[in-house]
Short mmCIF file of N, CA and C in Angstrom, two decimals:
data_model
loop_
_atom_site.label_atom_id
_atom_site.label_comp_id
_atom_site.label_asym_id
_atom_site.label_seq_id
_atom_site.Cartn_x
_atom_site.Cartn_y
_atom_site.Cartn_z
N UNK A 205 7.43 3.35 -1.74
CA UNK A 205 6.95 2.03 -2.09
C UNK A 205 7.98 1.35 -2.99
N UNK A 206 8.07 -0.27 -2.53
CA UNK A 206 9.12 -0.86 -3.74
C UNK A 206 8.47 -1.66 -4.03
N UNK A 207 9.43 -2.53 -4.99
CA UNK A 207 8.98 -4.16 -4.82
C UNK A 207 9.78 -4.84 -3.90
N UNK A 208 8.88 -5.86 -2.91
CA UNK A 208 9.78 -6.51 -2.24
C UNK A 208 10.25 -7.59 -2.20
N UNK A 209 10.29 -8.59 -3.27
CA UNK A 209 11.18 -9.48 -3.60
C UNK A 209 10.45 -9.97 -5.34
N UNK A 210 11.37 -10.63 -5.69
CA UNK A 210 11.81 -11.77 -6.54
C UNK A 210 12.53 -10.59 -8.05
N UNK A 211 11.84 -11.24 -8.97
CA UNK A 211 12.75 -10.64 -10.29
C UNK A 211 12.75 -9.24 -10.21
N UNK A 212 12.54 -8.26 -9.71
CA UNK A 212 11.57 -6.77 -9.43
C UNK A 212 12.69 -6.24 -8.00
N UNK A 213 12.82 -7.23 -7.36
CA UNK A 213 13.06 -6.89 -5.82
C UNK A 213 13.74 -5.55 -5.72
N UNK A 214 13.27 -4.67 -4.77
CA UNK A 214 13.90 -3.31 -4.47
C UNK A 214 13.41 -2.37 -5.67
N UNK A 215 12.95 -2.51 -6.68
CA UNK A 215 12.42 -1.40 -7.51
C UNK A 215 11.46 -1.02 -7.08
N UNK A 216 11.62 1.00 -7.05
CA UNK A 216 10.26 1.72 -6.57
C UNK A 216 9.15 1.53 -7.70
N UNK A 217 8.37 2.06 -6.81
CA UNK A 217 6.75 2.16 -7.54
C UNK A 217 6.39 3.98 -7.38
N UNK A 218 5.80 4.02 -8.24
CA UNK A 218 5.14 5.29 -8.37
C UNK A 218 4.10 5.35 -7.14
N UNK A 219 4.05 6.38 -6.00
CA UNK A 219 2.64 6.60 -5.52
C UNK A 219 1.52 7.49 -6.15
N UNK A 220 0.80 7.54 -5.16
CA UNK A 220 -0.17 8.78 -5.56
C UNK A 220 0.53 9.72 -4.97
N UNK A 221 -0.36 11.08 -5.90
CA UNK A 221 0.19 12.18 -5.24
C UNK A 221 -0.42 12.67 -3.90
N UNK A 222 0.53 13.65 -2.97
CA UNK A 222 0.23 13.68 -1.58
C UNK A 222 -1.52 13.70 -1.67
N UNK A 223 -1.89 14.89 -2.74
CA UNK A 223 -2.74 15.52 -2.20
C UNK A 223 -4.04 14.73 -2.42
N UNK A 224 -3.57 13.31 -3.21
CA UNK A 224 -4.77 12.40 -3.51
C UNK A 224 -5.26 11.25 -2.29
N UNK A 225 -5.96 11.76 -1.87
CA UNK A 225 -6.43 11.14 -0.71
C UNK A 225 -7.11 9.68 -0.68
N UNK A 226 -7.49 9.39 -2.06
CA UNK A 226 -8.65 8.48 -2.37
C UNK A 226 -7.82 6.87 -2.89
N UNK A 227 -6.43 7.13 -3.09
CA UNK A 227 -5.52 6.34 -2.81
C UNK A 227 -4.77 5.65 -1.79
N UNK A 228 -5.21 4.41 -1.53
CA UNK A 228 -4.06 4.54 -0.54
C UNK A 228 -3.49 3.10 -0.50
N UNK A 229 -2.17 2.85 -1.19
CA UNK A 229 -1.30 1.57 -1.39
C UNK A 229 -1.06 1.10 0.14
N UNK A 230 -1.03 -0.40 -0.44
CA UNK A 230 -0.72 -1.59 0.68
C UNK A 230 0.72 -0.93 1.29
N UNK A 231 1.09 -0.83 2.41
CA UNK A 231 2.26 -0.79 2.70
C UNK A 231 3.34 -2.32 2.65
N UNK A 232 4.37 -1.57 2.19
CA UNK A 232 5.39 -2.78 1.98
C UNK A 232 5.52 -3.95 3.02
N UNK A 233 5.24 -3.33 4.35
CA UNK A 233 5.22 -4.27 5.46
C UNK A 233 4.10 -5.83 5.30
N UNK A 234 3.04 -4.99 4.88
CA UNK A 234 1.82 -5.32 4.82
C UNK A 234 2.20 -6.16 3.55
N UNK A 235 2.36 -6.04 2.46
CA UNK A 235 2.39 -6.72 1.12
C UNK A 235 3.59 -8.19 1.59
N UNK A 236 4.81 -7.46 2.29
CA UNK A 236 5.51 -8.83 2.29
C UNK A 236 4.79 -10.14 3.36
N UNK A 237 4.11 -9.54 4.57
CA UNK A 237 3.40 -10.57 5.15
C UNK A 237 2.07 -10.93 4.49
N UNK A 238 1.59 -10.06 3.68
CA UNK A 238 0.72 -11.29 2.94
C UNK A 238 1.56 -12.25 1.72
N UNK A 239 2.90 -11.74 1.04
CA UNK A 239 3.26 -12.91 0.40
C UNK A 239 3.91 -14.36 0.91
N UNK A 240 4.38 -13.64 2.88
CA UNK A 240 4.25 -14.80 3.08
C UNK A 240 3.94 -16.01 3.37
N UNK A 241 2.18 -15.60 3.54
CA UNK A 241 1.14 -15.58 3.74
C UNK A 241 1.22 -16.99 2.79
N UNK A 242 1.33 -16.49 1.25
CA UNK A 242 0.61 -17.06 0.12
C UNK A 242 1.68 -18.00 -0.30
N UNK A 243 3.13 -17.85 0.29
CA UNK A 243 4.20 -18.48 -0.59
C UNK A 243 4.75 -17.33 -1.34
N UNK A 244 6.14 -17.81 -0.73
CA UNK A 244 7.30 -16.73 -1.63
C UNK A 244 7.32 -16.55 -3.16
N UNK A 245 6.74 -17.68 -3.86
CA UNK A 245 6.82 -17.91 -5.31
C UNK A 245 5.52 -18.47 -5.83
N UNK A 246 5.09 -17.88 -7.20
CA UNK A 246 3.38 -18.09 -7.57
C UNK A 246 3.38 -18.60 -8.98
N UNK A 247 4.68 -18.63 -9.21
CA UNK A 247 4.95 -20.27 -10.39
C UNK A 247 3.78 -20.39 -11.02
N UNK A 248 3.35 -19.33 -12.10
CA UNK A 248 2.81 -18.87 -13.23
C UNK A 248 1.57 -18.63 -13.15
N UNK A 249 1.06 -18.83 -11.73
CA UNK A 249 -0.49 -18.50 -11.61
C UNK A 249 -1.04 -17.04 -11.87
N UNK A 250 -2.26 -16.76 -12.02
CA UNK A 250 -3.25 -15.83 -13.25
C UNK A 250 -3.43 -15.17 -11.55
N UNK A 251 -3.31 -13.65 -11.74
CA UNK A 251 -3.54 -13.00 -11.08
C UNK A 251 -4.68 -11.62 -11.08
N UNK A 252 -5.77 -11.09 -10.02
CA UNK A 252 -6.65 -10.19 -9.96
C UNK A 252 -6.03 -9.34 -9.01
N UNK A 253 -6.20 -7.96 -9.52
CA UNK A 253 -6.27 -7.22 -8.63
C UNK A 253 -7.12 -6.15 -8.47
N UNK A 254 -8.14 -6.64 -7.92
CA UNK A 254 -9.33 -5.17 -8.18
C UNK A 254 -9.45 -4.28 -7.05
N UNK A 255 -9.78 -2.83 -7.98
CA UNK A 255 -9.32 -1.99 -6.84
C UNK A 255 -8.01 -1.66 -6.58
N UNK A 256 -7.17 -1.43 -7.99
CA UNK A 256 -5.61 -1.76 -8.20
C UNK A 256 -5.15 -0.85 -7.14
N UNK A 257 -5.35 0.77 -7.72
CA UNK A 257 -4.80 1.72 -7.28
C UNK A 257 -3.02 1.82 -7.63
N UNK A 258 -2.13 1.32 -7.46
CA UNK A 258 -0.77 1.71 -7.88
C UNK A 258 -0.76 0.41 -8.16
N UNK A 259 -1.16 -0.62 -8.35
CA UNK A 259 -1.13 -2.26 -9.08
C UNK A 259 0.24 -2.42 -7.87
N UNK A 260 0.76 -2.18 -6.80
CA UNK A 260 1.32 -2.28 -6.31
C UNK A 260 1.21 -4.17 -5.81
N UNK A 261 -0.01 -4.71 -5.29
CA UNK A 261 0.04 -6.17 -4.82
C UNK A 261 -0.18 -6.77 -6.14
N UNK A 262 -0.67 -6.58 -7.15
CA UNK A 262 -0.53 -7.19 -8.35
C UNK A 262 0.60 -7.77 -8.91
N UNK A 263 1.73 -6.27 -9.02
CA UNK A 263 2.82 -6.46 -10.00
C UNK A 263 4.11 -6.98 -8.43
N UNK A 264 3.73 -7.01 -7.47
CA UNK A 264 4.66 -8.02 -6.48
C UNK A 264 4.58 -8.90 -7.09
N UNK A 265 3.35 -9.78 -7.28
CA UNK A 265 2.98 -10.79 -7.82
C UNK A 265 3.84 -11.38 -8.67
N UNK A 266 3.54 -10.44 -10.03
CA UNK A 266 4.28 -10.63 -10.87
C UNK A 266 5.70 -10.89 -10.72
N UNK A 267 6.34 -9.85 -9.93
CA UNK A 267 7.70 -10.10 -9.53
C UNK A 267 8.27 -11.35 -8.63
N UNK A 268 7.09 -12.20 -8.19
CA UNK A 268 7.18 -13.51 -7.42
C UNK A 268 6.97 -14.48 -8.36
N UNK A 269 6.69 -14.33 -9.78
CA UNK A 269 6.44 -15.40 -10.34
C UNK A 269 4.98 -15.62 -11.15
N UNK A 270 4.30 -14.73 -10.96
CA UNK A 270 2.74 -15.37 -11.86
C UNK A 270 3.01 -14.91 -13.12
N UNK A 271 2.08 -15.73 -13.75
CA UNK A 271 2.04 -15.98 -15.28
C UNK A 271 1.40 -14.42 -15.65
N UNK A 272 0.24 -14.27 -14.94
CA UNK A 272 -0.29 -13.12 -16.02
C UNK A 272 -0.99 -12.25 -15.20
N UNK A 273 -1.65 -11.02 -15.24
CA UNK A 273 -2.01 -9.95 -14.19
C UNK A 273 -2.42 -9.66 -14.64
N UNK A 274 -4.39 -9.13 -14.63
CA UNK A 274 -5.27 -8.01 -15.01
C UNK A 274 -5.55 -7.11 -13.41
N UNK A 275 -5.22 -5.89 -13.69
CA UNK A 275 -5.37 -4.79 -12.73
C UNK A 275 -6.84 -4.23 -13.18
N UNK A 276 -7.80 -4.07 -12.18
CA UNK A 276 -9.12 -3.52 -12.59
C UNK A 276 -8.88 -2.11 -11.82
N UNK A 277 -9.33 -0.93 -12.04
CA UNK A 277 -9.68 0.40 -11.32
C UNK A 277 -10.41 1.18 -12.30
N UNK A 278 -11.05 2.05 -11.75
CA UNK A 278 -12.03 2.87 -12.65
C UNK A 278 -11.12 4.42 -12.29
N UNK A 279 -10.44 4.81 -11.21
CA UNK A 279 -10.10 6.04 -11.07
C UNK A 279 -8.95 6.50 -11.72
N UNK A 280 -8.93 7.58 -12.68
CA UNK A 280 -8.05 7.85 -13.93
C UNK A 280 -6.71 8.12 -12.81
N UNK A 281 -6.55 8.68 -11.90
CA UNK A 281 -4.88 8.86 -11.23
C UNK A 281 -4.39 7.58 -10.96
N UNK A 282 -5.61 6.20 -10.86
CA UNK A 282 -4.81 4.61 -10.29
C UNK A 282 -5.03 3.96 -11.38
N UNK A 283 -5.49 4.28 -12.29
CA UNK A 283 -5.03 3.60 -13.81
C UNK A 283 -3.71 4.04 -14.35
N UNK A 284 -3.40 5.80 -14.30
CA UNK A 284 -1.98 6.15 -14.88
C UNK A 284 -1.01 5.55 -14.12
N UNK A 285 -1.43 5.21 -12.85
CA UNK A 285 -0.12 4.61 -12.08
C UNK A 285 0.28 3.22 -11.84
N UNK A 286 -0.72 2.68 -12.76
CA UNK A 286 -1.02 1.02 -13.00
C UNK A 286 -0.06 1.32 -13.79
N UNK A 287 -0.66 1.57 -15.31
CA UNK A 287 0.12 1.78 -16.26
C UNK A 287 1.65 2.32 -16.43
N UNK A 288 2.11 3.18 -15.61
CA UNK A 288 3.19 3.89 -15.03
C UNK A 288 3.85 2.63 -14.33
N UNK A 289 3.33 2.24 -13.19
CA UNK A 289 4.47 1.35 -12.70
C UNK A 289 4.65 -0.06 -13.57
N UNK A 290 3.81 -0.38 -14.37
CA UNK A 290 3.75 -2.02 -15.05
C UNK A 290 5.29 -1.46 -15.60
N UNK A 291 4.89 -0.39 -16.88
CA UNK A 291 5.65 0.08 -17.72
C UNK A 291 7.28 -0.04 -16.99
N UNK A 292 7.63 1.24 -16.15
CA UNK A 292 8.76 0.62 -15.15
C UNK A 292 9.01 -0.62 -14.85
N UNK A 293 8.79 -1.42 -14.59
CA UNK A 293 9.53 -2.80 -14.29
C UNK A 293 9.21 -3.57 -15.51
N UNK A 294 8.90 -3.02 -16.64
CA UNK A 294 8.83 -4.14 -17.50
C UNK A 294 7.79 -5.22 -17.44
N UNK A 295 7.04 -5.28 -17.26
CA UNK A 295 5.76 -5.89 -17.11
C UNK A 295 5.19 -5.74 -18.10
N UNK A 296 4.53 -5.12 -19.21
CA UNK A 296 3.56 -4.96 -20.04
C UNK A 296 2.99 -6.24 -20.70
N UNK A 297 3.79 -7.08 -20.96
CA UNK A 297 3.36 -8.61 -21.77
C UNK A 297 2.23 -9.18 -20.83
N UNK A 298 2.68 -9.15 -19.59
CA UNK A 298 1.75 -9.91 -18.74
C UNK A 298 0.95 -9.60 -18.20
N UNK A 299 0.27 -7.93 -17.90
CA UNK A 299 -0.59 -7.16 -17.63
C UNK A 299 -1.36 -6.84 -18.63
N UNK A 300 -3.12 -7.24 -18.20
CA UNK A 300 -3.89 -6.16 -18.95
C UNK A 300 -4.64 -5.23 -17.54
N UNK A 301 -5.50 -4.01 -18.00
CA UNK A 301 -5.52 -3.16 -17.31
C UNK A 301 -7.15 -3.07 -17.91
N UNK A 302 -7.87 -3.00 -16.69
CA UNK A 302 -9.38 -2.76 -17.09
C UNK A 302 -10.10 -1.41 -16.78
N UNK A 303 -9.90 -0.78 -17.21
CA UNK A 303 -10.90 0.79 -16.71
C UNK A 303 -12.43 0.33 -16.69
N UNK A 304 -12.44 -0.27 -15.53
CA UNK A 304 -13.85 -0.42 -15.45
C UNK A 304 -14.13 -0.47 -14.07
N UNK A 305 -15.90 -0.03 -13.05
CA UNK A 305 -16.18 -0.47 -11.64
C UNK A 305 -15.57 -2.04 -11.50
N UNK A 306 -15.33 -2.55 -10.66
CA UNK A 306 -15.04 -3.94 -10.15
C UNK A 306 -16.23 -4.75 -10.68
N UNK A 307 -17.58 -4.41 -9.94
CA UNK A 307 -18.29 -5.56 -10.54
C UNK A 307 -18.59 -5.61 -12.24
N UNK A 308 -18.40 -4.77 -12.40
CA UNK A 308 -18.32 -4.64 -14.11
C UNK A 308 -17.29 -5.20 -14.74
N UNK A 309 -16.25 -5.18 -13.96
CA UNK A 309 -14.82 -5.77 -14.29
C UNK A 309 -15.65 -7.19 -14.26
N UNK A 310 -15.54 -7.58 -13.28
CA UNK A 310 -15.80 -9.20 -12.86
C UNK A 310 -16.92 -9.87 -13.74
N UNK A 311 -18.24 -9.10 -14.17
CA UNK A 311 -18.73 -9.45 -14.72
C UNK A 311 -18.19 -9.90 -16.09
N UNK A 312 -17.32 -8.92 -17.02
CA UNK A 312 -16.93 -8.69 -18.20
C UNK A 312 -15.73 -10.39 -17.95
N UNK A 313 -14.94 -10.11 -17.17
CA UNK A 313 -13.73 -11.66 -17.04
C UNK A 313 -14.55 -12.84 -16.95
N UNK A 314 -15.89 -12.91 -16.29
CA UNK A 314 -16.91 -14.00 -16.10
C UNK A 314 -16.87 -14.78 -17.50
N UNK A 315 -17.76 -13.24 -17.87
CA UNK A 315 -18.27 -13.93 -19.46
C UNK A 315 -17.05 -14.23 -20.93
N UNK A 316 -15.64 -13.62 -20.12
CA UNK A 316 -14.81 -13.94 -20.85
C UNK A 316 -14.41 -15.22 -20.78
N UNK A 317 -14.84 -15.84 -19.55
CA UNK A 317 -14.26 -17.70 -18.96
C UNK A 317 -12.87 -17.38 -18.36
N UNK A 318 -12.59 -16.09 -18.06
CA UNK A 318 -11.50 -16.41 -17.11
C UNK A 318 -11.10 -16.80 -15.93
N UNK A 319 -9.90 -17.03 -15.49
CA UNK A 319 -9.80 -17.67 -14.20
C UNK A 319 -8.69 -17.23 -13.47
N UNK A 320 -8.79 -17.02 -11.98
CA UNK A 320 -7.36 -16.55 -11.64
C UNK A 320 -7.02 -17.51 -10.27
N UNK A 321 -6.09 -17.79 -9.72
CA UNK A 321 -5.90 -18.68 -8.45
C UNK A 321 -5.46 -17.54 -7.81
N UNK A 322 -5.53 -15.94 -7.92
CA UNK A 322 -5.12 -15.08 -6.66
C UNK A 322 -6.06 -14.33 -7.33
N UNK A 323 -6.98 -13.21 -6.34
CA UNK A 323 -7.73 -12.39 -6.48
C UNK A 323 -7.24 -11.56 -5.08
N UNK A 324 -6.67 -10.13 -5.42
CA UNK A 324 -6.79 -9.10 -4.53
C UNK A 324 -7.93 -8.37 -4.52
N UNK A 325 -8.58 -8.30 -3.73
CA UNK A 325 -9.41 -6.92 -3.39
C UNK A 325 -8.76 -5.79 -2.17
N UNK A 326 -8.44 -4.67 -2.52
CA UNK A 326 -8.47 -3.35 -1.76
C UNK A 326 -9.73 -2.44 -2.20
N UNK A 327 -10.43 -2.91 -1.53
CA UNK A 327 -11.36 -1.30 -1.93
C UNK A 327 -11.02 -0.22 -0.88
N UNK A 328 -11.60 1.02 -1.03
CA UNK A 328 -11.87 2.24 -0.13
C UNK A 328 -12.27 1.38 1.04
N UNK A 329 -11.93 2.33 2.52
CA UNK A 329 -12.32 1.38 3.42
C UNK A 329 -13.92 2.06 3.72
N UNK A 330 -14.16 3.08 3.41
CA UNK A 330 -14.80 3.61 3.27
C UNK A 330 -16.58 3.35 3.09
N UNK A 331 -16.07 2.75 1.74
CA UNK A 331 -16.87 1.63 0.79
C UNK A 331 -17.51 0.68 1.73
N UNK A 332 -17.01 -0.21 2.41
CA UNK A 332 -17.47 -1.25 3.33
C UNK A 332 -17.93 -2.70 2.36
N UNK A 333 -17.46 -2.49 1.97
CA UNK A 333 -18.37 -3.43 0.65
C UNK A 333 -17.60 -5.30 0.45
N UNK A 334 -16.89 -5.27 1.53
CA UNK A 334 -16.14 -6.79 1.60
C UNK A 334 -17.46 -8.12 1.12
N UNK A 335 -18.53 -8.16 1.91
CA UNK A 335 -19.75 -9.11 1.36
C UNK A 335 -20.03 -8.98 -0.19
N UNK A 336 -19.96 -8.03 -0.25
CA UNK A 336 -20.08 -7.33 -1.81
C UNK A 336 -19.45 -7.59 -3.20
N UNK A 337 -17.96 -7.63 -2.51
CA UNK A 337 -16.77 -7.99 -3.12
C UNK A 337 -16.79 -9.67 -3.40
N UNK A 338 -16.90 -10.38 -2.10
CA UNK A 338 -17.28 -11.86 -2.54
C UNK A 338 -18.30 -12.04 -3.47
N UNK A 339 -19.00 -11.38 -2.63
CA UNK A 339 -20.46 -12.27 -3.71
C UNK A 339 -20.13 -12.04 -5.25
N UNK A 340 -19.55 -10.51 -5.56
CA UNK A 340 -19.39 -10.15 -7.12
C UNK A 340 -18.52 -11.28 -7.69
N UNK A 341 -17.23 -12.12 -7.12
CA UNK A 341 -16.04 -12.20 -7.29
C UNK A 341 -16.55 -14.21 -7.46
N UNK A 342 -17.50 -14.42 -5.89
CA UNK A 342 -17.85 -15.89 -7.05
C UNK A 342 -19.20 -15.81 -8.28
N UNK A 343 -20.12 -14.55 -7.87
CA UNK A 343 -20.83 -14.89 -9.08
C UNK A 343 -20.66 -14.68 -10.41
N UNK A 344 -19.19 -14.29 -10.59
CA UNK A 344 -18.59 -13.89 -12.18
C UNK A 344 -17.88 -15.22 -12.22
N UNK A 345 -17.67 -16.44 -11.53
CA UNK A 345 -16.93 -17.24 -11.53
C UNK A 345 -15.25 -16.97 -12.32
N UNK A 346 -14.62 -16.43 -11.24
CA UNK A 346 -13.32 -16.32 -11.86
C UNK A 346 -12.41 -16.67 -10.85
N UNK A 347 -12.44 -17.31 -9.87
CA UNK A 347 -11.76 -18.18 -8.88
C UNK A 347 -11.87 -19.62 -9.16
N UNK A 348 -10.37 -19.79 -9.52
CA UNK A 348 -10.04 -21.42 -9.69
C UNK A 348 -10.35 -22.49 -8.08
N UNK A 349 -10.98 -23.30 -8.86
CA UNK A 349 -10.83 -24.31 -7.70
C UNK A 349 -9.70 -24.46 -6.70
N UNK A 350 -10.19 -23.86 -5.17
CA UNK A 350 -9.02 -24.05 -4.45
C UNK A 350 -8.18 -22.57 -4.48
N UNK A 351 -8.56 -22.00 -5.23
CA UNK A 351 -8.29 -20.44 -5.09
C UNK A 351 -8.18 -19.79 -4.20
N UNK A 352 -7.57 -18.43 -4.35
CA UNK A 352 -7.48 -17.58 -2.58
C UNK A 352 -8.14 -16.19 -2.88
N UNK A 353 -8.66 -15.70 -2.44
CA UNK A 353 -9.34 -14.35 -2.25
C UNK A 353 -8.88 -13.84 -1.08
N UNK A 354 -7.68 -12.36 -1.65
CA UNK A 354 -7.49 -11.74 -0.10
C UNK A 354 -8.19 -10.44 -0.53
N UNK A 355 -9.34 -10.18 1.16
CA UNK A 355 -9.02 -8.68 1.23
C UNK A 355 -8.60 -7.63 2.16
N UNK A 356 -8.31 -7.03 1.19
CA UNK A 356 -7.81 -5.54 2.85
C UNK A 356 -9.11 -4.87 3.14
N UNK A 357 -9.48 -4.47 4.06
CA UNK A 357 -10.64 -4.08 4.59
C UNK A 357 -10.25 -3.17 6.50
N UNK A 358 -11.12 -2.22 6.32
CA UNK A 358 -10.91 -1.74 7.38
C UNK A 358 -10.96 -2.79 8.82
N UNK A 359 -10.44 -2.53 10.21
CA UNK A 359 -10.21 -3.50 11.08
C UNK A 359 -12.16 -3.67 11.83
N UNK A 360 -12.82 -2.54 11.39
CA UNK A 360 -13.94 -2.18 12.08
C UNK A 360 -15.22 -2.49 11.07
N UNK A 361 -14.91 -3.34 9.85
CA UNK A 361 -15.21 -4.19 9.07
C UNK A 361 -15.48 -5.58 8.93
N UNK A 362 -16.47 -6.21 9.55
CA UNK A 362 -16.58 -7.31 9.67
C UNK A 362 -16.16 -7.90 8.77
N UNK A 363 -15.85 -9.61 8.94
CA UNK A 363 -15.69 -9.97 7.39
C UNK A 363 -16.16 -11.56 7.58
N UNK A 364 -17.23 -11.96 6.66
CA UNK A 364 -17.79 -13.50 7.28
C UNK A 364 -16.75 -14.34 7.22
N UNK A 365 -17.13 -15.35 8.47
CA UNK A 365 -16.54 -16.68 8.13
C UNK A 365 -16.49 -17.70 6.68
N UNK A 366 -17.73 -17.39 6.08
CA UNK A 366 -17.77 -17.75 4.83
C UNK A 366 -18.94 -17.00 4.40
N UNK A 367 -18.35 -17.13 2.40
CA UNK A 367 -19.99 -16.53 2.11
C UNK A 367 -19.64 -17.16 0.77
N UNK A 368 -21.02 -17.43 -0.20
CA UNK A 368 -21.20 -17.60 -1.00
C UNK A 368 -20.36 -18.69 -1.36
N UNK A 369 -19.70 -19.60 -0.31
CA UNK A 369 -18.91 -20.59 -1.05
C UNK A 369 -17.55 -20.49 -0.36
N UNK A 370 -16.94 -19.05 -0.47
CA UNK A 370 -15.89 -18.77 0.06
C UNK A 370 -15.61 -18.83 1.62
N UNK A 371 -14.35 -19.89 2.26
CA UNK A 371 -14.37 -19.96 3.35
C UNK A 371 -13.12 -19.25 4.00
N UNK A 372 -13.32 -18.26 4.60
CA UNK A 372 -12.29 -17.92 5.71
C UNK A 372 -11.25 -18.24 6.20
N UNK A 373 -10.13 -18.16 5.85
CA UNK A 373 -8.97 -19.47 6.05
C UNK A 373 -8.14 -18.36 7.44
N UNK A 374 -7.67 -17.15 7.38
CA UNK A 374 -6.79 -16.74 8.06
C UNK A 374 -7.30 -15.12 7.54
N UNK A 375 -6.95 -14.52 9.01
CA UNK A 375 -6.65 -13.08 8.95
C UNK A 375 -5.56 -12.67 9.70
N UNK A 376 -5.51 -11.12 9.46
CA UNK A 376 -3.84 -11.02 10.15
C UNK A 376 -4.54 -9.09 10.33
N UNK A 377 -3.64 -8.60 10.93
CA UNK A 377 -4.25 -7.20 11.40
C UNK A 377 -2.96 -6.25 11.87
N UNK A 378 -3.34 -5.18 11.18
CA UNK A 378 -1.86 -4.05 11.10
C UNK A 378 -2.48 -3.15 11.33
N UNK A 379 -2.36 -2.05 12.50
CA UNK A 379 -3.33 -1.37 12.91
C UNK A 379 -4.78 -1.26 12.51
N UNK A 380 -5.16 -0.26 11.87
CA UNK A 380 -6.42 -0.07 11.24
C UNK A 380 -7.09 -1.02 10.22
N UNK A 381 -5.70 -1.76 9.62
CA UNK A 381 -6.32 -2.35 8.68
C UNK A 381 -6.14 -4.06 9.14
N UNK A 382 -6.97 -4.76 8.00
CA UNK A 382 -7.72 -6.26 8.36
C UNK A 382 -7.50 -6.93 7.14
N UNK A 383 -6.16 -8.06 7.43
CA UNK A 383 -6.64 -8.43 5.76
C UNK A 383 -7.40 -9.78 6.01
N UNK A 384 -7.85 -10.15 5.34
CA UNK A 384 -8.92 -11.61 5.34
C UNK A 384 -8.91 -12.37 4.08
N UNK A 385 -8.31 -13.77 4.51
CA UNK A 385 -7.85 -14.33 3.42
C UNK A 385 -8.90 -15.68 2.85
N UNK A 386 -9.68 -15.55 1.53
CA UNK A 386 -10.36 -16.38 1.79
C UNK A 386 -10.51 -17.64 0.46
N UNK A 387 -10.35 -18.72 0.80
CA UNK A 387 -10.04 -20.25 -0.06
C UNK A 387 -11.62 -20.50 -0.91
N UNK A 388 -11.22 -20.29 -2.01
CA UNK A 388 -12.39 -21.30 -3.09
C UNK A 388 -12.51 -22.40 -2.80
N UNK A 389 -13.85 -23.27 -2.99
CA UNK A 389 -14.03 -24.83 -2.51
C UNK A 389 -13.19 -25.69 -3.60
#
């Protein structure tokens, strides 16, 4: 795993280890077509990434330009490797790191009044929980007007046209997996 472009470009990232199964980072392929997805450059915008796991689409982010990055995960091997890779590229100013479930995360940023114009979700595909993920993600209100919500989600994962507000703008599909990209009103 690297970073694949801007201030960062070509620096590795820490993975999980083989035998951790319950991990599993965006592939680089996958990360550069969703940034180009979003625009090569994110010119200081507030970034989510819940469900960090190696903060791998987070700290791209960062390396494209956003102002600031909270990584949410509750699992102690994708928090050390949050922390582990921020640390490596120099990131720490602009990362905070939440050891908390997602909707607990979201709840806690709600009531903080925060706001982000990018929200990643990767959960387990496992999980199935994409409806879940929206609904948590506008009822903590932390999507700026006009905001984007992407998630990765298995391909055998439905994912609505809209929900709770959030409308469906574009998906894109890499074997198994489904990302679904979706616009705040």
């Amino acid at each position: 795993m690297r970073i694949v472009a801007g201030s960062a470009k070509g620096r590795a990232l820490t993975g999980p280890k083989p035998s951790s199964g319950h991990i599993r980072p965006t592939a680089d392929r996958v990360r550069e077509t969703i940034f180009n997805m979003l625009g090569q450059f994110l010119d200081g915008q507030a970034v989510l990434d819940l469900y960090a796991g190696t903060g791998a689409l987070g700290l791209e982010a960062l390396s494209r330009g956003a102002g600031r990055l909270v990584l949410v995960d509750q699992d102690r091997e994708a928090l050390a490797l949050c922390r582990k890779n921020t640390d490596a590229l120099g990131f720490g100013a602009q990362v905070s790191i939440l050891a908390q479930p997602v909707v607990r995360a979201l709840e806690t940023l709600g009531k903080q009044g925060q706001k982000f114009e990018l929200v990643f979700a990767d959960p387990p595909y496992a999980a199935r929980v994409v409806e879940t993920v929206l609904e948590a993600v506008v009822a903590a209100g932390v999507v700026t007007p006009g905001g984007t919500v992407m998630v990765e989600h298995d391909k055998r994962e439905a994912a609505p046209e809209s929900h709770s507000g959030l409308t469906l703008e574009d998906q894109r599909r890499f074997g198994d997996t489904l990302v679904s990209f979706y616009r705040a009103p």
